[in-house]
Short mmCIF file of C-alpha atoms in Angstrom, two decimals:
data_model
loop_
_atom_site.label_atom_id
_atom_site.label_comp_id
_atom_site.label_asym_id
_atom_site.label_seq_id
_atom_site.Cartn_x
_atom_site.Cartn_y
_atom_site.Cartn_z
CA UNK A 959 162.73 -154.55 -41.67
CA UNK A 960 161.67 -157.53 -39.53
CA UNK A 961 160.15 -160.63 -41.01
CA UNK A 962 156.45 -161.24 -40.29
CA UNK A 963 156.83 -164.99 -40.80
CA UNK A 964 156.34 -167.21 -37.81
CA UNK A 965 159.38 -169.24 -36.84
CA UNK A 966 159.79 -172.89 -37.79
CA UNK A 967 158.84 -174.39 -34.44
CA UNK A 968 160.37 -177.79 -35.20
CA UNK A 969 163.78 -176.34 -35.98
CA UNK A 970 163.60 -173.84 -33.13
CA UNK A 971 162.49 -176.57 -30.71
CA UNK A 972 165.31 -178.86 -31.84
CA UNK A 973 167.87 -176.11 -31.16
CA UNK A 974 166.30 -175.37 -27.78
CA UNK A 975 166.32 -179.10 -27.03
CA UNK A 976 169.97 -179.54 -27.88
CA UNK A 977 170.88 -176.59 -25.70
CA UNK A 978 168.82 -178.04 -22.85
CA UNK A 979 170.51 -181.39 -23.40
CA UNK A 980 173.81 -179.61 -22.84
CA UNK A 981 172.39 -178.07 -19.64
CA UNK A 982 171.36 -181.55 -18.43
CA UNK A 983 174.87 -182.85 -19.12
CA UNK A 984 176.44 -179.95 -17.21
CA UNK A 985 174.15 -180.70 -14.26
CA UNK A 986 175.11 -184.38 -14.35
CA UNK A 987 178.78 -183.47 -14.55
CA UNK A 988 178.30 -181.09 -11.63
CA UNK A 989 176.78 -183.76 -9.40
CA UNK A 990 179.63 -186.14 -10.03
CA UNK A 991 178.97 -188.19 -13.15
CA UNK A 992 182.18 -188.79 -15.09
CA UNK A 993 184.18 -191.38 -16.94
CA UNK A 994 182.95 -193.89 -19.49
CA UNK A 995 179.38 -193.92 -18.18
CA UNK A 996 179.11 -190.16 -18.66
CA UNK A 997 180.53 -190.34 -22.19
CA UNK A 998 178.09 -193.11 -23.05
CA UNK A 999 175.15 -191.06 -21.79
CA UNK A 1000 176.10 -187.92 -23.70
CA UNK A 1001 174.80 -189.10 -27.07
CA UNK A 1002 171.64 -190.57 -25.58
CA UNK A 1003 170.87 -187.37 -23.65
CA UNK A 1004 171.33 -185.22 -26.73
CA UNK A 1005 169.17 -187.63 -28.74
CA UNK A 1006 166.39 -187.49 -26.14
CA UNK A 1007 166.59 -183.72 -25.83
CA UNK A 1008 165.63 -183.00 -29.46
CA UNK A 1009 162.02 -184.29 -29.31
CA UNK A 1010 161.72 -182.77 -25.83
CA UNK A 1011 162.59 -179.33 -27.15
CA UNK A 1012 160.21 -179.67 -30.08
CA UNK A 1013 157.30 -180.78 -27.89
CA UNK A 1014 157.77 -178.12 -25.22
CA UNK A 1015 158.21 -175.41 -27.86
CA UNK A 1016 155.03 -176.49 -29.67
CA UNK A 1017 153.07 -176.71 -26.41
CA UNK A 1018 154.08 -173.26 -25.16
CA UNK A 1019 154.42 -171.27 -28.39
CA UNK A 1020 150.76 -170.35 -28.67
CA UNK A 1021 150.45 -169.45 -24.99
CA UNK A 1022 153.59 -167.34 -24.92
CA UNK A 1023 152.67 -165.51 -28.11
CA UNK A 1024 149.54 -164.15 -26.40
CA UNK A 1025 150.93 -163.38 -22.94
CA UNK A 1026 151.98 -160.04 -21.56
CA UNK A 1027 155.70 -159.47 -21.04
CA UNK A 1028 155.56 -159.33 -17.24
CA UNK A 1029 153.84 -162.74 -16.97
CA UNK A 1030 156.52 -164.62 -18.92
CA UNK A 1031 158.42 -165.36 -15.70
CA UNK A 1032 155.53 -167.59 -14.55
CA UNK A 1033 155.91 -169.81 -17.60
CA UNK A 1034 159.56 -170.61 -16.86
CA UNK A 1035 158.92 -173.07 -14.01
CA UNK A 1036 156.02 -174.59 -15.96
CA UNK A 1037 158.27 -175.04 -18.99
CA UNK A 1038 161.00 -176.56 -16.82
CA UNK A 1039 158.58 -179.03 -15.25
CA UNK A 1040 157.07 -179.95 -18.64
CA UNK A 1041 160.53 -180.25 -20.16
CA UNK A 1042 161.93 -182.49 -17.45
CA UNK A 1043 158.89 -184.78 -17.53
CA UNK A 1044 158.87 -185.01 -21.33
CA UNK A 1045 162.62 -185.56 -21.27
CA UNK A 1046 162.13 -188.42 -18.79
CA UNK A 1047 159.54 -189.95 -21.15
CA UNK A 1048 161.89 -189.57 -24.12
CA UNK A 1049 164.74 -191.14 -22.19
CA UNK A 1050 162.44 -193.99 -21.16
CA UNK A 1051 161.76 -194.67 -24.84
CA UNK A 1052 165.42 -194.25 -25.83
CA UNK A 1053 166.70 -196.60 -23.12
CA UNK A 1054 163.95 -199.15 -23.79
CA UNK A 1055 164.76 -199.06 -27.52
CA UNK A 1056 168.45 -199.44 -26.77
CA UNK A 1057 167.90 -202.45 -24.50
CA UNK A 1058 165.47 -204.06 -26.95
CA UNK A 1059 167.79 -203.66 -29.95
CA UNK A 1060 170.83 -204.73 -27.95
CA UNK A 1061 169.14 -207.97 -26.91
CA UNK A 1062 167.97 -208.66 -30.46
CA UNK A 1063 171.29 -207.86 -32.14
CA UNK A 1064 173.37 -209.83 -29.67
CA UNK A 1065 171.01 -212.74 -30.17
CA UNK A 1066 170.46 -213.24 -26.49
CA UNK A 1067 166.69 -213.19 -26.80
CA UNK A 1068 163.90 -213.25 -29.35
CA UNK A 1069 161.47 -210.40 -29.97
CA UNK A 1070 158.95 -211.46 -27.34
CA UNK A 1071 161.60 -212.18 -24.73
CA UNK A 1072 163.27 -208.83 -25.45
CA UNK A 1073 159.98 -207.01 -24.91
CA UNK A 1074 159.36 -208.88 -21.67
CA UNK A 1075 162.90 -208.15 -20.48
CA UNK A 1076 162.57 -204.36 -20.65
CA UNK A 1077 163.17 -202.85 -17.22
CA UNK A 1078 160.77 -199.93 -17.13
CA UNK A 1079 160.84 -199.80 -13.34
CA UNK A 1080 164.51 -198.75 -13.48
CA UNK A 1081 163.66 -195.88 -15.82
CA UNK A 1082 160.54 -194.62 -14.05
CA UNK A 1083 162.68 -193.03 -11.34
CA UNK A 1084 163.71 -190.44 -13.95
CA UNK A 1085 160.23 -188.87 -13.67
CA UNK A 1086 161.15 -187.91 -10.12
CA UNK A 1087 164.89 -187.24 -10.43
CA UNK A 1088 164.93 -185.02 -13.52
CA UNK A 1089 162.50 -182.41 -12.14
CA UNK A 1090 164.29 -182.57 -8.78
CA UNK A 1091 167.68 -181.89 -10.41
CA UNK A 1092 166.18 -179.14 -12.57
CA UNK A 1093 164.64 -177.24 -9.70
CA UNK A 1094 167.22 -178.01 -7.01
CA UNK A 1095 170.11 -176.62 -9.03
CA UNK A 1096 168.14 -173.33 -9.41
CA UNK A 1097 170.03 -172.09 -12.51
CA UNK A 1098 167.75 -174.02 -14.93
CA UNK A 1099 164.76 -172.07 -13.57
CA UNK A 1100 166.31 -168.81 -14.78
CA UNK A 1101 167.36 -170.43 -18.05
CA UNK A 1102 163.78 -171.63 -18.58
CA UNK A 1103 162.43 -168.11 -18.00
CA UNK A 1104 164.96 -166.77 -20.52
CA UNK A 1105 163.98 -169.51 -22.94
CA UNK A 1106 160.29 -168.57 -22.57
CA UNK A 1107 161.15 -164.91 -23.05
CA UNK A 1108 162.96 -165.72 -26.29
CA UNK A 1109 160.11 -167.92 -27.54
CA UNK A 1110 157.58 -165.21 -26.69
CA UNK A 1111 159.65 -162.64 -28.57
CA UNK A 1112 159.75 -164.91 -31.62
CA UNK A 1113 156.02 -165.61 -31.49
CA UNK A 1114 154.93 -161.98 -31.17
CA UNK A 1115 153.73 -160.46 -34.42
CA UNK A 1116 156.01 -157.69 -35.61
CA UNK A 1117 154.51 -154.28 -34.86
CA UNK A 1118 156.94 -152.39 -37.11
CA UNK A 1119 155.36 -153.70 -40.33
CA UNK A 1120 152.15 -152.07 -41.51
CA UNK A 1121 149.12 -154.36 -41.34
CA UNK A 1122 146.70 -154.31 -44.32
#
């Protein structure tokens, strides 16, 4: 007998996010990132992917729970675009936090100087590159559709249990 409880969207989104973080790392590896820089980025990408997965899952859960099965494929590209943009925002925060803390801990600058020294213009390019990589490599589009299909399946009320 299936459970009629709705899924824990935070936990489900965190799992989705970690899996998408792995997809992002595979894409980066595929386009030539390697060595120490790639190993350094791995932890940061996985850290940034958790809130991304939670936010995208929360944003789309209600919509996907009400949609018809044949329209789920249209939500995949939307989810991929939302996910890559939210991921870029999360990475902007993660990298800014890293730079800020690094400058403070190493004692190179004070709090105000550390805030002024943040290089947001270097990170803003991610809002263009991440969606480009996601859509240009094509495979993430199909993964996003499958992800939406799974989320829709989890959000649908169980029809096998009698309703009072």
